[in-house]
Amino acid sequence: MASTLLVYWMDLKVAWANQAAQRNQEVIAGLDDLLSSLKDAETGQRGFVLTGDEKYLQPYDAAVLHVGSQLDQLKDWARTGEIASGEATAAFRLTQEKLQELKQTIETRRQKGLEAARTLVQSDAGKRIMDDLRSQIGRMEDQENAKLIALRQRRDAAAWQRTLVTAGASLV
């Protein structure tokens, strides 16, 4: 009876480690997705700036909608402790800065024309924000990857312990 309970407890440890690793992988994928959406928004903005054709804003508009839900997810991860609150706040702030810069450039192109928008783009403000955002998300992903390695090691150790307990129980 005791051996059965011990094996069950070891199974729970393995299952918990697997679930934690899966959540961790979802965070990593979500961070990648956020960065990808911002790249899509930037691509749409640049196409519009160059051509003045509103159809180029379709990827921008779609990305902006998607980024809203991604930022909500980022807040949830920070609230539940899956990512560090300070890191999430920095990524959130940089994302909002990037969206504001993109919007400002689009509005400048609409109201003042190509040269005024080109001047904004050439100021490199948008590039600096995007570089900072890439760095921030890279740091967050590095932290998540380190957690993932630790979780996998914990899972493997628990699985090995479960195997030993099962073998010992079988002998008894």
PDB file of N, CA and C in Angstrom, residues 43-144:
ATOM      1  N   THR A  43       6.085  46.392 -40.751  1.00  0.00           N
ATOM      2  CA  THR A  43       6.100  46.159 -42.197  1.00  0.00           C
ATOM      3  C   THR A  43       4.952  46.897 -42.877  1.00  0.00           C
ATOM      4  N   GLY A  44       3.760  46.798 -42.305  1.00  0.00           N
ATOM      5  CA  GLY A  44       2.607  47.503 -42.863  1.00  0.00           C
ATOM      6  C   GLY A  44       2.789  49.011 -42.840  1.00  0.00           C
ATOM      7  N   GLN A  45       3.314  49.511 -41.741  1.00  0.00           N
ATOM      8  CA  GLN A  45       3.566  50.953 -41.611  1.00  0.00           C
ATOM      9  C   GLN A  45       4.559  51.422 -42.671  1.00  0.00           C
ATOM     10  N   ARG A  46       5.633  50.672 -42.855  1.00  0.00           N
ATOM     11  CA  ARG A  46       6.650  51.068 -43.833  1.00  0.00           C
ATOM     12  C   ARG A  46       6.101  51.043 -45.259  1.00  0.00           C
ATOM     13  N   GLY A  47       5.310  50.025 -45.575  1.00  0.00           N
ATOM     14  CA  GLY A  47       4.700  49.962 -46.901  1.00  0.00           C
ATOM     15  C   GLY A  47       3.803  51.166 -47.161  1.00  0.00           C
ATOM     16  N   PHE A  48       3.036  51.542 -46.152  1.00  0.00           N
ATOM     17  CA  PHE A  48       2.161  52.699 -46.291  1.00  0.00           C
ATOM     18  C   PHE A  48       2.969  53.984 -46.426  1.00  0.00           C
ATOM     19  N   VAL A  49       3.992  54.122 -45.619  1.00  0.00           N
ATOM     20  CA  VAL A  49       4.819  55.337 -45.682  1.00  0.00           C
ATOM     21  C   VAL A  49       5.408  55.493 -47.076  1.00  0.00           C
ATOM     22  N   LEU A  50       5.893  54.406 -47.647  1.00  0.00           N
ATOM     23  CA  LEU A  50       6.526  54.477 -48.969  1.00  0.00           C
ATOM     24  C   LEU A  50       5.533  54.763 -50.091  1.00  0.00           C
ATOM     25  N   THR A  51       4.337  54.171 -49.996  1.00  0.00           N
ATOM     26  CA  THR A  51       3.396  54.262 -51.114  1.00  0.00           C
ATOM     27  C   THR A  51       2.238  55.223 -50.882  1.00  0.00           C
ATOM     28  N   GLY A  52       1.866  55.429 -49.647  1.00  0.00           N
ATOM     29  CA  GLY A  52       0.675  56.216 -49.356  1.00  0.00           C
ATOM     30  C   GLY A  52      -0.605  55.443 -49.610  1.00  0.00           C
ATOM     31  N   ASP A  53      -0.499  54.180 -49.966  1.00  0.00           N
ATOM     32  CA  ASP A  53      -1.648  53.336 -50.283  1.00  0.00           C
ATOM     33  C   ASP A  53      -2.144  52.661 -48.997  1.00  0.00           C
ATOM     34  N   GLU A  54      -3.394  52.921 -48.656  1.00  0.00           N
ATOM     35  CA  GLU A  54      -3.993  52.415 -47.415  1.00  0.00           C
ATOM     36  C   GLU A  54      -4.007  50.885 -47.331  1.00  0.00           C
ATOM     37  N   LYS A  55      -4.001  50.197 -48.476  1.00  0.00           N
ATOM     38  CA  LYS A  55      -4.045  48.728 -48.421  1.00  0.00           C
ATOM     39  C   LYS A  55      -2.804  48.163 -47.723  1.00  0.00           C
ATOM     40  N   TYR A  56      -1.717  48.907 -47.717  1.00  0.00           N
ATOM     41  CA  TYR A  56      -0.502  48.446 -47.041  1.00  0.00           C
ATOM     42  C   TYR A  56      -0.657  48.436 -45.523  1.00  0.00           C
ATOM     43  N   LEU A  57      -1.716  49.072 -45.034  1.00  0.00           N
ATOM     44  CA  LEU A  57      -1.941  49.109 -43.590  1.00  0.00           C
ATOM     45  C   LEU A  57      -2.675  47.873 -43.068  1.00  0.00           C
ATOM     46  N   GLN A  58      -3.087  46.988 -43.956  1.00  0.00           N
ATOM     47  CA  GLN A  58      -3.794  45.782 -43.502  1.00  0.00           C
ATOM     48  C   GLN A  58      -2.976  44.961 -42.503  1.00  0.00           C
ATOM     49  N   PRO A  59      -1.689  44.689 -42.764  1.00  0.00           N
ATOM     50  CA  PRO A  59      -0.926  43.931 -41.754  1.00  0.00           C
ATOM     51  C   PRO A  59      -0.745  44.730 -40.465  1.00  0.00           C
ATOM     52  N   TYR A  60      -0.627  46.039 -40.604  1.00  0.00           N
ATOM     53  CA  TYR A  60      -0.511  46.898 -39.418  1.00  0.00           C
ATOM     54  C   TYR A  60      -1.776  46.788 -38.570  1.00  0.00           C
ATOM     55  N   ASP A  61      -2.936  46.957 -39.198  1.00  0.00           N
ATOM     56  CA  ASP A  61      -4.209  46.912 -38.471  1.00  0.00           C
ATOM     57  C   ASP A  61      -4.420  45.556 -37.800  1.00  0.00           C
ATOM     58  N   ALA A  62      -4.148  44.482 -38.526  1.00  0.00           N
ATOM     59  CA  ALA A  62      -4.304  43.138 -37.966  1.00  0.00           C
ATOM     60  C   ALA A  62      -3.353  42.926 -36.785  1.00  0.00           C
ATOM     61  N   ALA A  63      -2.129  43.391 -36.941  1.00  0.00           N
ATOM     62  CA  ALA A  63      -1.139  43.215 -35.870  1.00  0.00           C
ATOM     63  C   ALA A  63      -1.516  44.010 -34.630  1.00  0.00           C
ATOM     64  N   VAL A  64      -1.991  45.227 -34.823  1.00  0.00           N
ATOM     65  CA  VAL A  64      -2.376  46.057 -33.670  1.00  0.00           C
ATOM     66  C   VAL A  64      -3.490  45.365 -32.867  1.00  0.00           C
ATOM     67  N   LEU A  65      -4.459  44.787 -33.566  1.00  0.00           N
ATOM     68  CA  LEU A  65      -5.527  44.053 -32.872  1.00  0.00           C
ATOM     69  C   LEU A  65      -4.959  42.868 -32.093  1.00  0.00           C
ATOM     70  N   HIS A  66      -4.047  42.157 -32.712  1.00  0.00           N
ATOM     71  CA  HIS A  66      -3.456  40.967 -32.088  1.00  0.00           C
ATOM     72  C   HIS A  66      -2.586  41.355 -30.890  1.00  0.00           C
ATOM     73  N   VAL A  67      -1.863  42.448 -31.007  1.00  0.00           N
ATOM     74  CA  VAL A  67      -0.972  42.877 -29.927  1.00  0.00           C
ATOM     75  C   VAL A  67      -1.764  43.169 -28.656  1.00  0.00           C
ATOM     76  N   GLY A  68      -2.971  43.683 -28.800  1.00  0.00           N
ATOM     77  CA  GLY A  68      -3.794  43.957 -27.618  1.00  0.00           C
ATOM     78  C   GLY A  68      -4.014  42.710 -26.778  1.00  0.00           C
ATOM     79  N   SER A  69      -4.373  41.612 -27.413  1.00  0.00           N
ATOM     80  CA  SER A  69      -4.584  40.368 -26.663  1.00  0.00           C
ATOM     81  C   SER A  69      -3.264  39.815 -26.141  1.00  0.00           C
ATOM     82  N   GLN A  70      -2.194  40.024 -26.884  1.00  0.00           N
ATOM     83  CA  GLN A  70      -0.881  39.558 -26.421  1.00  0.00           C
ATOM     84  C   GLN A  70      -0.429  40.327 -25.178  1.00  0.00           C
ATOM     85  N   LEU A  71      -0.727  41.621 -25.134  1.00  0.00           N
ATOM     86  CA  LEU A  71      -0.373  42.408 -23.950  1.00  0.00           C
ATOM     87  C   LEU A  71      -1.209  41.980 -22.747  1.00  0.00           C
ATOM     88  N   ASP A  72      -2.464  41.626 -22.986  1.00  0.00           N
ATOM     89  CA  ASP A  72      -3.297  41.100 -21.896  1.00  0.00           C
ATOM     90  C   ASP A  72      -2.687  39.809 -21.351  1.00  0.00           C
ATOM     91  N   GLN A  73      -2.207  38.959 -22.255  1.00  0.00           N
ATOM     92  CA  GLN A  73      -1.575  37.713 -21.830  1.00  0.00           C
ATOM     93  C   GLN A  73      -0.298  37.991 -21.036  1.00  0.00           C
ATOM     94  N   LEU A  74       0.464  38.971 -21.480  1.00  0.00           N
ATOM     95  CA  LEU A  74       1.684  39.364 -20.770  1.00  0.00           C
ATOM     96  C   LEU A  74       1.355  39.800 -19.346  1.00  0.00           C
ATOM     97  N   LYS A  75       0.303  40.593 -19.193  1.00  0.00           N
ATOM     98  CA  LYS A  75      -0.131  41.030 -17.854  1.00  0.00           C
ATOM     99  C   LYS A  75      -0.539  39.833 -17.000  1.00  0.00           C
ATOM    100  N   ASP A  76      -1.257  38.895 -17.607  1.00  0.00           N
ATOM    101  CA  ASP A  76      -1.675  37.698 -16.861  1.00  0.00           C
ATOM    102  C   ASP A  76      -0.475  36.896 -16.385  1.00  0.00           C
ATOM    103  N   TRP A  77       0.508  36.725 -17.250  1.00  0.00           N
ATOM    104  CA  TRP A  77       1.703  35.983 -16.857  1.00  0.00           C
ATOM    105  C   TRP A  77       2.436  36.671 -15.711  1.00  0.00           C
ATOM    106  N   ALA A  78       2.470  37.991 -15.744  1.00  0.00           N
ATOM    107  CA  ALA A  78       3.114  38.722 -14.649  1.00  0.00           C
ATOM    108  C   ALA A  78       2.295  38.582 -13.365  1.00  0.00           C
ATOM    109  N   ARG A  79       0.983  38.660 -13.480  1.00  0.00           N
ATOM    110  CA  ARG A  79       0.100  38.559 -12.316  1.00  0.00           C
ATOM    111  C   ARG A  79       0.213  37.190 -11.653  1.00  0.00           C
ATOM    112  N   THR A  80       0.336  36.140 -12.456  1.00  0.00           N
ATOM    113  CA  THR A  80       0.420  34.784 -11.914  1.00  0.00           C
ATOM    114  C   THR A  80       1.847  34.379 -11.551  1.00  0.00           C
ATOM    115  N   GLY A  81       2.813  35.253 -11.824  1.00  0.00           N
ATOM    116  CA  GLY A  81       4.199  34.957 -11.469  1.00  0.00           C
ATOM    117  C   GLY A  81       4.936  34.096 -12.473  1.00  0.00           C
ATOM    118  N   GLU A  82       4.327  33.867 -13.625  1.00  0.00           N
ATOM    119  CA  GLU A  82       5.015  33.051 -14.632  1.00  0.00           C
ATOM    120  C   GLU A  82       6.178  33.809 -15.262  1.00  0.00           C
ATOM    121  N   ILE A  83       6.093  35.126 -15.270  1.00  0.00           N
ATOM    122  CA  ILE A  83       7.233  35.954 -15.669  1.00  0.00           C
ATOM    123  C   ILE A  83       7.379  37.065 -14.639  1.00  0.00           C
ATOM    124  N   ALA A  84       8.574  37.609 -14.561  1.00  0.00           N
ATOM    125  CA  ALA A  84       8.848  38.668 -13.590  1.00  0.00           C
ATOM    126  C   ALA A  84       8.059  39.928 -13.940  1.00  0.00           C
ATOM    127  N   SER A  85       7.463  40.514 -12.943  1.00  0.00           N
ATOM    128  CA  SER A  85       6.615  41.687 -13.140  1.00  0.00           C
ATOM    129  C   SER A  85       7.382  42.845 -13.775  1.00  0.00           C
ATOM    130  N   GLY A  86       8.595  43.087 -13.313  1.00  0.00           N
ATOM    131  CA  GLY A  86       9.400  44.175 -13.865  1.00  0.00           C
ATOM    132  C   GLY A  86       9.733  43.968 -15.330  1.00  0.00           C
ATOM    133  N   GLU A  87      10.012  42.726 -15.687  1.00  0.00           N
ATOM    134  CA  GLU A  87      10.311  42.399 -17.082  1.00  0.00           C
ATOM    135  C   GLU A  87       9.073  42.605 -17.953  1.00  0.00           C
ATOM    136  N   ALA A  88       7.929  42.162 -17.453  1.00  0.00           N
ATOM    137  CA  ALA A  88       6.680  42.333 -18.196  1.00  0.00           C
ATOM    138  C   ALA A  88       6.347  43.806 -18.361  1.00  0.00           C
ATOM    139  N   THR A  89       6.558  44.584 -17.313  1.00  0.00           N
ATOM    140  CA  THR A  89       6.277  46.023 -17.378  1.00  0.00           C
ATOM    141  C   THR A  89       7.153  46.691 -18.428  1.00  0.00           C
ATOM    142  N   ALA A  90       8.417  46.321 -18.473  1.00  0.00           N
ATOM    143  CA  ALA A  90       9.327  46.903 -19.462  1.00  0.00           C
ATOM    144  C   ALA A  90       8.889  46.531 -20.885  1.00  0.00           C
ATOM    145  N   ALA A  91       8.534  45.275 -21.108  1.00  0.00           N
ATOM    146  CA  ALA A  91       8.090  44.843 -22.436  1.00  0.00           C
ATOM    147  C   ALA A  91       6.783  45.533 -22.815  1.00  0.00           C
ATOM    148  N   PHE A  92       5.886  45.666 -21.859  1.00  0.00           N
ATOM    149  CA  PHE A  92       4.606  46.337 -22.093  1.00  0.00           C
ATOM    150  C   PHE A  92       4.841  47.798 -22.497  1.00  0.00           C
ATOM    151  N   ARG A  93       5.695  48.479 -21.752  1.00  0.00           N
ATOM    152  CA  ARG A  93       5.983  49.893 -22.034  1.00  0.00           C
ATOM    153  C   ARG A  93       6.619  50.062 -23.409  1.00  0.00           C
ATOM    154  N   LEU A  94       7.598  49.237 -23.730  1.00  0.00           N
ATOM    155  CA  LEU A  94       8.258  49.329 -25.027  1.00  0.00           C
ATOM    156  C   LEU A  94       7.298  49.020 -26.175  1.00  0.00           C
ATOM    157  N   THR A  95       6.415  48.056 -25.960  1.00  0.00           N
ATOM    158  CA  THR A  95       5.419  47.731 -26.986  1.00  0.00           C
ATOM    159  C   THR A  95       4.503  48.915 -27.237  1.00  0.00           C
ATOM    160  N   GLN A  96       4.054  49.547 -26.162  1.00  0.00           N
ATOM    161  CA  GLN A  96       3.193  50.720 -26.318  1.00  0.00           C
ATOM    162  C   GLN A  96       3.938  51.864 -27.010  1.00  0.00           C
ATOM    163  N   GLU A  97       5.212  52.050 -26.664  1.00  0.00           N
ATOM    164  CA  GLU A  97       6.016  53.082 -27.334  1.00  0.00           C
ATOM    165  C   GLU A  97       6.127  52.788 -28.829  1.00  0.00           C
ATOM    166  N   LYS A  98       6.352  51.521 -29.162  1.00  0.00           N
ATOM    167  CA  LYS A  98       6.490  51.148 -30.571  1.00  0.00           C
ATOM    168  C   LYS A  98       5.190  51.377 -31.321  1.00  0.00           C
ATOM    169  N   LEU A  99       4.081  50.981 -30.735  1.00  0.00           N
ATOM    170  CA  LEU A  99       2.784  51.195 -31.387  1.00  0.00           C
ATOM    171  C   LEU A  99       2.502  52.689 -31.571  1.00  0.00           C
ATOM    172  N   GLN A 100       2.864  53.486 -30.585  1.00  0.00           N
ATOM    173  CA  GLN A 100       2.666  54.934 -30.692  1.00  0.00           C
ATOM    174  C   GLN A 100       3.547  55.524 -31.800  1.00  0.00           C
ATOM    175  N   GLU A 101       4.784  55.064 -31.880  1.00  0.00           N
ATOM    176  CA  GLU A 101       5.693  55.545 -32.932  1.00  0.00           C
ATOM    177  C   GLU A 101       5.160  55.173 -34.310  1.00  0.00           C
ATOM    178  N   LEU A 102       4.675  53.957 -34.465  1.00  0.00           N
ATOM    179  CA  LEU A 102       4.117  53.529 -35.752  1.00  0.00           C
ATOM    180  C   LEU A 102       2.906  54.372 -36.128  1.00  0.00           C
ATOM    181  N   LYS A 103       2.029  54.577 -35.159  1.00  0.00           N
ATOM    182  CA  LYS A 103       0.818  55.368 -35.395  1.00  0.00           C
ATOM    183  C   LYS A 103       1.171  56.808 -35.771  1.00  0.00           C
ATOM    184  N   GLN A 104       2.133  57.374 -35.069  1.00  0.00           N
ATOM    185  CA  GLN A 104       2.547  58.756 -35.349  1.00  0.00           C
ATOM    186  C   GLN A 104       3.101  58.881 -36.770  1.00  0.00           C
ATOM    187  N   THR A 105       3.902  57.922 -37.181  1.00  0.00           N
ATOM    188  CA  THR A 105       4.472  57.963 -38.519  1.00  0.00           C
ATOM    189  C   THR A 105       3.379  57.835 -39.587  1.00  0.00           C
ATOM    190  N   ILE A 106       2.418  56.966 -39.342  1.00  0.00           N
ATOM    191  CA  ILE A 106       1.296  56.810 -40.283  1.00  0.00           C
ATOM    192  C   ILE A 106       0.505  58.114 -40.387  1.00  0.00           C
ATOM    193  N   GLU A 107       0.201  58.708 -39.252  1.00  0.00           N
ATOM    194  CA  GLU A 107      -0.563  59.959 -39.269  1.00  0.00           C
ATOM    195  C   GLU A 107       0.231  61.091 -39.933  1.00  0.00           C
ATOM    196  N   THR A 108       1.522  61.120 -39.712  1.00  0.00           N
ATOM    197  CA  THR A 108       2.368  62.126 -40.355  1.00  0.00           C
ATOM    198  C   THR A 108       2.343  61.936 -41.863  1.00  0.00           C
ATOM    199  N   ARG A 109       2.400  60.695 -42.320  1.00  0.00           N
ATOM    200  CA  ARG A 109       2.347  60.427 -43.766  1.00  0.00           C
ATOM    201  C   ARG A 109       1.016  60.887 -44.336  1.00  0.00           C
ATOM    202  N   ARG A 110      -0.064  60.624 -43.620  1.00  0.00           N
ATOM    203  CA  ARG A 110      -1.385  61.021 -44.105  1.00  0.00           C
ATOM    204  C   ARG A 110      -1.543  62.538 -44.164  1.00  0.00           C
ATOM    205  N   GLN A 111      -1.059  63.228 -43.156  1.00  0.00           N
ATOM    206  CA  GLN A 111      -1.315  64.661 -43.029  1.00  0.00           C
ATOM    207  C   GLN A 111      -0.249  65.539 -43.674  1.00  0.00           C
ATOM    208  N   LYS A 112       1.011  65.082 -43.642  1.00  0.00           N
ATOM    209  CA  LYS A 112       2.094  65.959 -44.100  1.00  0.00           C
ATOM    210  C   LYS A 112       2.878  65.410 -45.278  1.00  0.00           C
ATOM    211  N   GLY A 113       2.602  64.155 -45.652  1.00  0.00           N
ATOM    212  CA  GLY A 113       3.247  63.619 -46.829  1.00  0.00           C
ATOM    213  C   GLY A 113       4.479  62.768 -46.556  1.00  0.00           C
ATOM    214  N   LEU A 114       5.030  62.291 -47.667  1.00  0.00           N
ATOM    215  CA  LEU A 114       6.143  61.350 -47.625  1.00  0.00           C
ATOM    216  C   LEU A 114       7.385  61.915 -46.951  1.00  0.00           C
ATOM    217  N   GLU A 115       7.775  63.115 -47.299  1.00  0.00           N
ATOM    218  CA  GLU A 115       9.029  63.666 -46.760  1.00  0.00           C
ATOM    219  C   GLU A 115       8.991  63.825 -45.251  1.00  0.00           C
ATOM    220  N   ALA A 116       7.862  64.284 -44.729  1.00  0.00           N
ATOM    221  CA  ALA A 116       7.739  64.443 -43.276  1.00  0.00           C
ATOM    222  C   ALA A 116       7.805  63.073 -42.588  1.00  0.00           C
ATOM    223  N   ALA A 117       7.130  62.078 -43.162  1.00  0.00           N
ATOM    224  CA  ALA A 117       7.160  60.734 -42.588  1.00  0.00           C
ATOM    225  C   ALA A 117       8.558  60.132 -42.709  1.00  0.00           C
ATOM    226  N   ARG A 118       9.203  60.382 -43.826  1.00  0.00           N
ATOM    227  CA  ARG A 118      10.559  59.874 -44.033  1.00  0.00           C
ATOM    228  C   ARG A 118      11.519  60.458 -42.998  1.00  0.00           C
ATOM    229  N   THR A 119      11.339  61.712 -42.686  1.00  0.00           N
ATOM    230  CA  THR A 119      12.166  62.352 -41.666  1.00  0.00           C
ATOM    231  C   THR A 119      11.981  61.665 -40.312  1.00  0.00           C
ATOM    232  N   LEU A 120      10.738  61.321 -39.986  1.00  0.00           N
ATOM    233  CA  LEU A 120      10.491  60.587 -38.729  1.00  0.00           C
ATOM    234  C   LEU A 120      11.182  59.232 -38.731  1.00  0.00           C
ATOM    235  N   VAL A 121      11.068  58.513 -39.842  1.00  0.00           N
ATOM    236  CA  VAL A 121      11.693  57.198 -39.928  1.00  0.00           C
ATOM    237  C   VAL A 121      13.209  57.330 -39.818  1.00  0.00           C
ATOM    238  N   GLN A 122      13.765  58.335 -40.483  1.00  0.00           N
ATOM    239  CA  GLN A 122      15.221  58.506 -40.465  1.00  0.00           C
ATOM    240  C   GLN A 122      15.759  58.970 -39.115  1.00  0.00           C
ATOM    241  N   SER A 123      14.882  59.405 -38.227  1.00  0.00           N
ATOM    242  CA  SER A 123      15.343  59.796 -36.894  1.00  0.00           C
ATOM    243  C   SER A 123      15.822  58.585 -36.095  1.00  0.00           C
ATOM    244  N   ASP A 124      15.485  57.400 -36.570  1.00  0.00           N
ATOM    245  CA  ASP A 124      15.850  56.128 -35.934  1.00  0.00           C
ATOM    246  C   ASP A 124      15.184  55.896 -34.579  1.00  0.00           C
ATOM    247  N   ALA A 125      14.205  56.713 -34.220  1.00  0.00           N
ATOM    248  CA  ALA A 125      13.490  56.503 -32.954  1.00  0.00           C
ATOM    249  C   ALA A 125      12.806  55.139 -32.955  1.00  0.00           C
ATOM    250  N   GLY A 126      12.147  54.808 -34.047  1.00  0.00           N
ATOM    251  CA  GLY A 126      11.467  53.518 -34.144  1.00  0.00           C
ATOM    252  C   GLY A 126      12.439  52.357 -34.089  1.00  0.00           C
ATOM    253  N   LYS A 127      13.579  52.516 -34.731  1.00  0.00           N
ATOM    254  CA  LYS A 127      14.599  51.457 -34.707  1.00  0.00           C
ATOM    255  C   LYS A 127      15.122  51.249 -33.295  1.00  0.00           C
ATOM    256  N   ARG A 128      15.366  52.346 -32.585  1.00  0.00           N
ATOM    257  CA  ARG A 128      15.863  52.236 -31.206  1.00  0.00           C
ATOM    258  C   ARG A 128      14.846  51.522 -30.310  1.00  0.00           C
ATOM    259  N   ILE A 129      13.581  51.884 -30.465  1.00  0.00           N
ATOM    260  CA  ILE A 129      12.552  51.228 -29.657  1.00  0.00           C
ATOM    261  C   ILE A 129      12.500  49.740 -29.987  1.00  0.00           C
ATOM    262  N   MET A 130      12.517  49.412 -31.264  1.00  0.00           N
ATOM    263  CA  MET A 130      12.446  48.005 -31.666  1.00  0.00           C
ATOM    264  C   MET A 130      13.684  47.240 -31.198  1.00  0.00           C
ATOM    265  N   ASP A 131      14.849  47.852 -31.272  1.00  0.00           N
ATOM    266  CA  ASP A 131      16.070  47.208 -30.766  1.00  0.00           C
ATOM    267  C   ASP A 131      15.956  46.952 -29.269  1.00  0.00           C
ATOM    268  N   ASP A 132      15.446  47.940 -28.529  1.00  0.00           N
ATOM    269  CA  ASP A 132      15.257  47.771 -27.085  1.00  0.00           C
ATOM    270  C   ASP A 132      14.248  46.666 -26.797  1.00  0.00           C
ATOM    271  N   LEU A 133      13.202  46.619 -27.590  1.00  0.00           N
ATOM    272  CA  LEU A 133      12.175  45.589 -27.407  1.00  0.00           C
ATOM    273  C   LEU A 133      12.730  44.204 -27.710  1.00  0.00           C
ATOM    274  N   ARG A 134      13.506  44.094 -28.774  1.00  0.00           N
ATOM    275  CA  ARG A 134      14.139  42.804 -29.088  1.00  0.00           C
ATOM    276  C   ARG A 134      15.048  42.356 -27.939  1.00  0.00           C
ATOM    277  N   SER A 135      15.805  43.296 -27.393  1.00  0.00           N
ATOM    278  CA  SER A 135      16.689  42.974 -26.267  1.00  0.00           C
ATOM    279  C   SER A 135      15.885  42.547 -25.040  1.00  0.00           C
ATOM    280  N   GLN A 136      14.823  43.274 -24.756  1.00  0.00           N
ATOM    281  CA  GLN A 136      13.985  42.961 -23.601  1.00  0.00           C
ATOM    282  C   GLN A 136      13.366  41.571 -23.748  1.00  0.00           C
ATOM    283  N   ILE A 137      12.784  41.311 -24.886  1.00  0.00           N
ATOM    284  CA  ILE A 137      12.167  40.002 -25.107  1.00  0.00           C
ATOM    285  C   ILE A 137      13.231  38.904 -25.123  1.00  0.00           C
ATOM    286  N   GLY A 138      14.400  39.209 -25.669  1.00  0.00           N
ATOM    287  CA  GLY A 138      15.497  38.239 -25.638  1.00  0.00           C
ATOM    288  C   GLY A 138      15.901  37.883 -24.212  1.00  0.00           C
ATOM    289  N   ARG A 139      15.987  38.890 -23.343  1.00  0.00           N
ATOM    290  CA  ARG A 139      16.318  38.623 -21.934  1.00  0.00           C
ATOM    291  C   ARG A 139      15.227  37.768 -21.279  1.00  0.00           C
ATOM    292  N   MET A 140      13.976  38.108 -21.569  1.00  0.00           N
ATOM    293  CA  MET A 140      12.870  37.342 -20.996  1.00  0.00           C
ATOM    294  C   MET A 140      12.895  35.900 -21.490  1.00  0.00           C
ATOM    295  N   GLU A 141      13.161  35.713 -22.767  1.00  0.00           N
ATOM    296  CA  GLU A 141      13.234  34.359 -23.311  1.00  0.00           C
ATOM    297  C   GLU A 141      14.408  33.590 -22.715  1.00  0.00           C
ATOM    298  N   ASP A 142      15.536  34.270 -22.504  1.00  0.00           N
ATOM    299  CA  ASP A 142      16.679  33.609 -21.861  1.00  0.00           C
ATOM    300  C   ASP A 142      16.299  33.124 -20.460  1.00  0.00           C
ATOM    301  N   GLN A 143      15.581  33.966 -19.714  1.00  0.00           N
ATOM    302  CA  GLN A 143      15.132  33.576 -18.373  1.00  0.00           C
ATOM    303  C   GLN A 143      14.182  32.381 -18.446  1.00  0.00           C
ATOM    304  N   GLU A 144      13.275  32.424 -19.408  1.00  0.00           N
ATOM    305  CA  GLU A 144      12.318  31.329 -19.559  1.00  0.00           C
ATOM    306  C   GLU A 144      13.014  30.045 -19.995  1.00  0.00           C
TER     307      GLU A 144
END
